Amino acid sequence: MRPIIEFCVNNLTPDVEKIKEELEKDPELDVVEYGCLGHCMTCAEGPYALVNGDVVTGETAEELLENIRKAIEEMEEFGF
């Protein structure tokens, strides 16, 4: 199963949009954008995405990308 990365349209700052576009280029990932993911407090605090349903955050968009990649690696290690 390919990892699913979900973004909230309300959290798509220009920096996060670039991260989303970069991830979309990877054919091994499913990247989806929704109007709202229901994590409004997290959304208000900074960049975040859901990776296979788990919240992944970062202080910056670049840190978010690093944390998304780490989350994917960990899931693959455990066979998710």
PDB file of C-alpha atoms in Angstrom:
ATOM      1  CA  MET A   1       0.000   0.000   0.000  1.00  0.00           C
ATOM      2  CA  ARG A   2       1.301   3.419  -0.927  1.00  0.00           C
ATOM      3  CA  PRO A   3       1.499   6.030   1.824  1.00  0.00           C
ATOM      4  CA  ILE A   4      -1.284   8.621   1.721  1.00  0.00           C
ATOM      5  CA  ILE A   5      -0.293  12.188   2.550  1.00  0.00           C
ATOM      6  CA  GLU A   6      -3.220  14.521   3.172  1.00  0.00           C
ATOM      7  CA  PHE A   7      -3.049  18.313   3.268  1.00  0.00           C
ATOM      8  CA  CYS A   8      -5.627  20.819   4.507  1.00  0.00           C
ATOM      9  CA  VAL A   9      -6.247  23.600   1.983  1.00  0.00           C
ATOM     10  CA  ASN A  10      -6.373  26.071   4.885  1.00  0.00           C
ATOM     11  CA  ASN A  11      -2.800  25.135   5.824  1.00  0.00           C
ATOM     12  CA  LEU A  12      -1.348  25.478   2.323  1.00  0.00           C
ATOM     13  CA  THR A  13       0.922  28.465   2.676  1.00  0.00           C
ATOM     14  CA  PRO A  14       3.209  28.992  -0.335  1.00  0.00           C
ATOM     15  CA  ASP A  15       5.972  26.996   1.421  1.00  0.00           C
ATOM     16  CA  VAL A  16       3.673  24.091   2.275  1.00  0.00           C
ATOM     17  CA  GLU A  17       2.258  24.152  -1.264  1.00  0.00           C
ATOM     18  CA  LYS A  18       5.817  23.632  -2.582  1.00  0.00           C
ATOM     19  CA  ILE A  19       6.220  20.642  -0.256  1.00  0.00           C
ATOM     20  CA  LYS A  20       2.928  19.198  -1.492  1.00  0.00           C
ATOM     21  CA  GLU A  21       3.987  19.673  -5.118  1.00  0.00           C
ATOM     22  CA  GLU A  22       7.338  17.991  -4.436  1.00  0.00           C
ATOM     23  CA  LEU A  23       5.638  15.002  -2.838  1.00  0.00           C
ATOM     24  CA  GLU A  24       3.165  14.760  -5.742  1.00  0.00           C
ATOM     25  CA  LYS A  25       6.090  14.060  -8.076  1.00  0.00           C
ATOM     26  CA  ASP A  26       6.813  10.801  -6.229  1.00  0.00           C
ATOM     27  CA  PRO A  27       4.849   7.976  -7.904  1.00  0.00           C
ATOM     28  CA  GLU A  28       5.141   5.900  -4.711  1.00  0.00           C
ATOM     29  CA  LEU A  29       2.955   8.363  -2.768  1.00  0.00           C
ATOM     30  CA  ASP A  30      -0.715   9.335  -2.887  1.00  0.00           C
ATOM     31  CA  VAL A  31      -1.014  13.051  -2.131  1.00  0.00           C
ATOM     32  CA  VAL A  32      -4.468  14.487  -1.487  1.00  0.00           C
ATOM     33  CA  GLU A  33      -5.741  17.965  -0.640  1.00  0.00           C
ATOM     34  CA  TYR A  34      -8.956  18.475   1.325  1.00  0.00           C
ATOM     35  CA  GLY A  35     -10.951  21.545   2.314  1.00  0.00           C
ATOM     36  CA  CYS A  36     -10.590  20.588   5.981  1.00  0.00           C
ATOM     37  CA  LEU A  37      -9.031  17.654   7.798  1.00  0.00           C
ATOM     38  CA  GLY A  38     -10.671  18.420  11.136  1.00  0.00           C
ATOM     39  CA  HIS A  39      -7.447  19.246  13.005  1.00  0.00           C
ATOM     40  CA  CYS A  40      -8.100  22.969  13.312  1.00  0.00           C
ATOM     41  CA  MET A  41      -5.966  23.598  16.412  1.00  0.00           C
ATOM     42  CA  THR A  42      -2.980  21.872  14.787  1.00  0.00           C
ATOM     43  CA  CYS A  43      -3.675  23.730  11.546  1.00  0.00           C
ATOM     44  CA  ALA A  44      -3.650  27.072  13.374  1.00  0.00           C
ATOM     45  CA  GLU A  45      -0.315  26.282  15.041  1.00  0.00           C
ATOM     46  CA  GLY A  46       1.748  25.661  11.917  1.00  0.00           C
ATOM     47  CA  PRO A  47       2.511  23.360   8.991  1.00  0.00           C
ATOM     48  CA  TYR A  48       1.063  19.864   9.224  1.00  0.00           C
ATOM     49  CA  ALA A  49      -0.175  16.953   7.156  1.00  0.00           C
ATOM     50  CA  LEU A  50      -1.643  13.531   7.765  1.00  0.00           C
ATOM     51  CA  VAL A  51       0.483  10.533   6.812  1.00  0.00           C
ATOM     52  CA  ASN A  52      -1.716   7.442   6.654  1.00  0.00           C
ATOM     53  CA  GLY A  53      -4.045   9.207   9.084  1.00  0.00           C
ATOM     54  CA  ASP A  54      -1.369  10.219  11.610  1.00  0.00           C
ATOM     55  CA  VAL A  55      -0.711  13.916  12.259  1.00  0.00           C
ATOM     56  CA  VAL A  56       2.798  15.030  11.260  1.00  0.00           C
ATOM     57  CA  THR A  57       3.917  18.581  12.067  1.00  0.00           C
ATOM     58  CA  GLY A  58       6.921  20.833  11.631  1.00  0.00           C
ATOM     59  CA  GLU A  59       7.998  24.282  12.728  1.00  0.00           C
ATOM     60  CA  THR A  60       8.663  25.112   9.066  1.00  0.00           C
ATOM     61  CA  ALA A  61       7.590  23.615   5.755  1.00  0.00           C
ATOM     62  CA  GLU A  62      11.063  22.139   5.342  1.00  0.00           C
ATOM     63  CA  GLU A  63      10.851  20.471   8.753  1.00  0.00           C
ATOM     64  CA  LEU A  64       7.392  19.196   7.841  1.00  0.00           C
ATOM     65  CA  LEU A  65       8.842  17.561   4.724  1.00  0.00           C
ATOM     66  CA  GLU A  66      11.614  15.926   6.792  1.00  0.00           C
ATOM     67  CA  ASN A  67       9.072  14.666   9.314  1.00  0.00           C
ATOM     68  CA  ILE A  68       6.784  13.334   6.574  1.00  0.00           C
ATOM     69  CA  ARG A  69       9.687  11.397   5.070  1.00  0.00           C
ATOM     70  CA  LYS A  70      10.623  10.031   8.528  1.00  0.00           C
ATOM     71  CA  ALA A  71       7.021   8.969   9.168  1.00  0.00           C
ATOM     72  CA  ILE A  72       6.916   7.157   5.814  1.00  0.00           C
ATOM     73  CA  GLU A  73      10.224   5.416   6.576  1.00  0.00           C
ATOM     74  CA  GLU A  74       8.977   4.284   9.984  1.00  0.00           C
ATOM     75  CA  MET A  75       5.740   2.970   8.514  1.00  0.00           C
ATOM     76  CA  GLU A  76       7.618   1.043   5.855  1.00  0.00           C
ATOM     77  CA  GLU A  77       9.929  -0.460   8.489  1.00  0.00           C
ATOM     78  CA  PHE A  78       6.914  -1.779  10.382  1.00  0.00           C
ATOM     79  CA  GLY A  79       5.117  -2.953   7.266  1.00  0.00           C
ATOM     80  CA  PHE A  80       2.308  -0.392   7.206  1.00  0.00           C
TER      81      PHE A  80
END
